Tab-separated table of C-alpha atoms in Angstrom:
chain	number	residue	atom	x	y	z
A	20	UNK	CA	110.649	-294.721	-83.813
A	21	UNK	CA	109.941	-296.020	-80.337
A	22	UNK	CA	110.041	-292.364	-79.267
A	23	UNK	CA	106.769	-291.926	-81.191
A	24	UNK	CA	105.186	-295.213	-80.095
A	25	UNK	CA	105.596	-294.622	-76.355
A	26	UNK	CA	103.582	-291.362	-76.097
A	27	UNK	CA	101.017	-292.851	-78.472
A	28	UNK	CA	100.532	-295.850	-76.188
A	29	UNK	CA	100.454	-293.664	-73.061
A	30	UNK	CA	97.770	-291.498	-74.679
A	31	UNK	CA	95.536	-294.535	-74.999
A	32	UNK	CA	96.523	-296.098	-71.671
A	33	UNK	CA	95.565	-293.028	-69.647
A	34	UNK	CA	92.120	-292.961	-71.262
A	35	UNK	CA	91.315	-296.448	-69.987
A	36	UNK	CA	91.040	-294.935	-66.496
A	37	UNK	CA	88.158	-292.764	-65.289
A	38	UNK	CA	88.848	-289.020	-65.536
A	39	UNK	CA	88.526	-288.497	-61.801
A	40	UNK	CA	90.908	-291.349	-60.903
A	41	UNK	CA	94.009	-290.836	-63.057
A	42	UNK	CA	96.505	-289.399	-60.574
A	43	UNK	CA	98.350	-292.636	-59.730
A	44	UNK	CA	98.694	-293.758	-63.345
A	45	UNK	CA	99.853	-290.263	-64.339
A	46	UNK	CA	102.604	-290.341	-61.738
A	47	UNK	CA	103.634	-293.853	-62.825
A	48	UNK	CA	103.739	-292.859	-66.503
A	49	UNK	CA	105.728	-289.707	-65.789
A	50	UNK	CA	108.289	-291.608	-63.690
A	51	UNK	CA	108.592	-294.292	-66.358
A	52	UNK	CA	109.043	-291.615	-69.020
A	53	UNK	CA	111.842	-289.873	-67.128
A	54	UNK	CA	113.426	-293.297	-66.582
A	55	UNK	CA	114.151	-293.507	-70.316
A	56	UNK	CA	116.791	-290.813	-69.923
A	57	UNK	CA	118.862	-292.689	-67.331
A	58	UNK	CA	120.420	-295.336	-69.611
A	59	UNK	CA	121.089	-292.737	-72.286
A	60	UNK	CA	122.924	-290.447	-69.890
A	61	UNK	CA	124.825	-293.435	-68.512
A	62	UNK	CA	126.040	-294.346	-71.997
A	63	UNK	CA	126.861	-290.684	-72.648
A	64	UNK	CA	128.940	-290.343	-69.479
A	65	UNK	CA	130.916	-293.584	-69.826
A	66	UNK	CA	134.421	-292.714	-70.991
A	67	UNK	CA	134.520	-295.522	-73.578
A	68	UNK	CA	131.603	-293.981	-75.497
A	69	UNK	CA	133.694	-291.030	-76.648
A	70	UNK	CA	136.304	-293.246	-78.337
A	71	UNK	CA	136.542	-293.373	-82.100
A	72	UNK	CA	133.941	-295.441	-83.899
A	73	UNK	CA	133.709	-295.766	-87.666
A	74	UNK	CA	130.001	-294.947	-87.636
A	75	UNK	CA	128.474	-291.888	-86.020
A	76	UNK	CA	126.891	-293.700	-83.095
A	77	UNK	CA	127.867	-291.006	-80.585
A	78	UNK	CA	126.083	-288.356	-82.645
A	79	UNK	CA	123.032	-290.609	-82.816
A	80	UNK	CA	123.151	-290.947	-79.030
A	81	UNK	CA	123.030	-287.155	-78.676
A	82	UNK	CA	120.128	-287.003	-81.160
A	83	UNK	CA	118.398	-289.771	-79.225
A	84	UNK	CA	118.657	-287.797	-75.979
A	85	UNK	CA	117.200	-284.689	-77.636
A	86	UNK	CA	114.355	-286.686	-79.182
A	87	UNK	CA	113.708	-288.359	-75.812
A	88	UNK	CA	113.241	-284.929	-74.215
A	89	UNK	CA	110.677	-284.104	-76.907
A	90	UNK	CA	109.053	-287.495	-76.251
A	91	UNK	CA	108.774	-286.547	-72.578
A	92	UNK	CA	107.035	-283.315	-73.546
A	93	UNK	CA	104.486	-285.076	-75.727
A	94	UNK	CA	103.933	-287.737	-73.069
A	95	UNK	CA	103.276	-285.049	-70.447
A	96	UNK	CA	100.846	-283.286	-72.798
A	97	UNK	CA	98.978	-286.476	-73.671
A	98	UNK	CA	98.729	-287.559	-70.050
A	99	UNK	CA	97.507	-284.182	-68.771
A	100	UNK	CA	95.380	-282.787	-71.627
A	101	UNK	CA	91.936	-283.987	-72.589
A	102	UNK	CA	90.977	-283.376	-75.400
A	103	UNK	CA	94.154	-282.917	-77.406
A	104	UNK	CA	94.120	-279.836	-79.695
A	105	UNK	CA	94.628	-280.330	-83.430
A	106	UNK	CA	97.897	-278.360	-83.374
A	107	UNK	CA	99.419	-280.750	-80.835
A	108	UNK	CA	98.304	-283.754	-82.892
A	109	UNK	CA	99.789	-282.221	-86.035
A	110	UNK	CA	103.092	-281.468	-84.287
A	111	UNK	CA	103.133	-285.000	-82.874
A	112	UNK	CA	102.671	-286.540	-86.319
A	113	UNK	CA	105.492	-284.367	-87.713
A	114	UNK	CA	107.593	-285.562	-84.791
A	115	UNK	CA	106.685	-289.114	-85.800
A	116	UNK	CA	108.205	-288.551	-89.237
A	117	UNK	CA	111.380	-287.254	-87.613
A	118	UNK	CA	111.610	-290.254	-85.291
A	119	UNK	CA	111.033	-292.596	-88.224
A	120	UNK	CA	114.044	-291.092	-90.001
A	121	UNK	CA	116.102	-291.328	-86.817
A	122	UNK	CA	115.006	-294.931	-86.284
A	123	UNK	CA	116.016	-295.892	-89.827
A	124	UNK	CA	119.395	-294.191	-89.250
A	125	UNK	CA	119.859	-296.208	-86.063
A	126	UNK	CA	119.054	-299.422	-87.922
A	127	UNK	CA	121.426	-298.686	-90.805
A	128	UNK	CA	124.351	-297.356	-88.769
A	129	UNK	CA	124.081	-300.025	-86.075
A	130	UNK	CA	124.162	-302.763	-88.693
A	131	UNK	CA	127.288	-301.219	-90.222
A	132	UNK	CA	129.052	-300.629	-86.890
A	133	UNK	CA	130.251	-304.108	-86.026
A	134	UNK	CA	133.828	-302.825	-85.531
A	135	UNK	CA	132.506	-300.467	-82.834
A	136	UNK	CA	131.648	-303.505	-80.732
A	137	UNK	CA	135.288	-303.684	-79.619
A	138	UNK	CA	136.024	-299.929	-79.309
A	139	UNK	CA	132.817	-298.676	-77.742
A	140	UNK	CA	130.839	-301.710	-76.541
A	141	UNK	CA	128.311	-299.876	-74.368
A	142	UNK	CA	127.492	-297.368	-77.095
A	143	UNK	CA	127.278	-300.142	-79.678
A	144	UNK	CA	124.852	-302.240	-77.620
A	145	UNK	CA	122.734	-299.186	-76.800
A	146	UNK	CA	122.549	-298.372	-80.521
A	147	UNK	CA	121.707	-301.977	-81.307
A	148	UNK	CA	118.894	-302.041	-78.717
A	149	UNK	CA	117.517	-298.751	-80.043
A	150	UNK	CA	117.688	-300.098	-83.594
A	151	UNK	CA	115.686	-303.183	-82.590
A	152	UNK	CA	113.064	-301.081	-80.773
A	153	UNK	CA	112.846	-298.749	-83.755
A	154	UNK	CA	112.452	-301.673	-86.155
A	155	UNK	CA	109.613	-303.117	-84.088
A	156	UNK	CA	107.903	-299.721	-83.900
A	157	UNK	CA	108.260	-299.138	-87.635
A	158	UNK	CA	106.757	-302.586	-88.217
A	159	UNK	CA	103.752	-301.791	-86.017
A	160	UNK	CA	103.081	-298.531	-87.817
A	161	UNK	CA	103.625	-300.163	-91.204
A	162	UNK	CA	100.805	-302.569	-90.339
A	163	UNK	CA	98.485	-299.740	-89.241
A	164	UNK	CA	99.291	-297.270	-92.029
A	165	UNK	CA	97.108	-298.832	-94.766
A	166	UNK	CA	94.095	-298.732	-92.460
A	167	UNK	CA	94.704	-295.072	-91.576
A	168	UNK	CA	95.048	-294.135	-95.247
A	169	UNK	CA	91.948	-296.103	-96.236
A	170	UNK	CA	89.930	-294.492	-93.435
A	171	UNK	CA	91.145	-291.043	-94.552
A	172	UNK	CA	90.269	-291.627	-98.228
A	173	UNK	CA	86.893	-293.259	-97.534
A	174	UNK	CA	85.608	-291.616	-94.354
A	175	UNK	CA	84.608	-294.075	-91.621
A	176	UNK	CA	84.972	-297.122	-93.888
A	177	UNK	CA	87.533	-298.736	-91.602
A	178	UNK	CA	86.228	-297.508	-88.257
A	179	UNK	CA	83.158	-295.482	-87.368
A	180	UNK	CA	82.698	-295.546	-83.599
A	181	UNK	CA	79.502	-293.478	-83.624
A	182	UNK	CA	77.828	-295.581	-86.310
A	183	UNK	CA	79.364	-298.800	-84.932
A	184	UNK	CA	80.393	-299.860	-88.407
A	185	UNK	CA	83.517	-300.425	-90.445
A	186	UNK	CA	85.772	-303.347	-91.210
A	187	UNK	CA	87.809	-302.789	-88.036
A	188	UNK	CA	84.965	-302.001	-85.642
A	189	UNK	CA	84.836	-305.415	-83.984
A	190	UNK	CA	88.613	-305.870	-83.452
A	191	UNK	CA	89.076	-302.413	-81.901
A	192	UNK	CA	85.749	-302.272	-80.076
A	193	UNK	CA	87.279	-303.278	-76.742
A	194	UNK	CA	90.864	-302.208	-77.468
A	195	UNK	CA	90.805	-298.826	-79.169
A	196	UNK	CA	94.474	-298.309	-78.281
A	197	UNK	CA	95.531	-299.996	-81.505
A	198	UNK	CA	93.883	-297.331	-83.604
A	199	UNK	CA	95.218	-293.754	-83.582
A	200	UNK	CA	95.929	-290.505	-81.738
């Protein structure tokens, strides 16, 4: 689920900078985003990765590369667009559900793939690292989810920026990045 967390964080990071002075941070974010593909393609191109493994880690690697390309698209949109249209937000949240499922699959299959450590070590350690990142991301969103639901059910009870009220107004007053897209 780190594929969902990264564009979310970049959305908030870019808005900390003035609108007329965002070129350098945009270039840095875009280069960092493209850099996520390099280790995945390295693992894909290593001959050992195509060996037999009891779990479907190679298929998950391919899915991870596809999802990373979609992550790049959302990151580019969030960095360049202001404001973000509702349709893009809706598509991004649907994408978040997909990455959550993929992250859970990485966690389950990586925990069951201990025999792959000997056959395909690079693929196994990549899957393990992705599983850890996904677990951390799922944990972060699990902490935020009750607040999002409560704010949706009882409008502006958790955070109302215009009215400067809500139970979370003070904690997110100076760091709105922990709230939402």
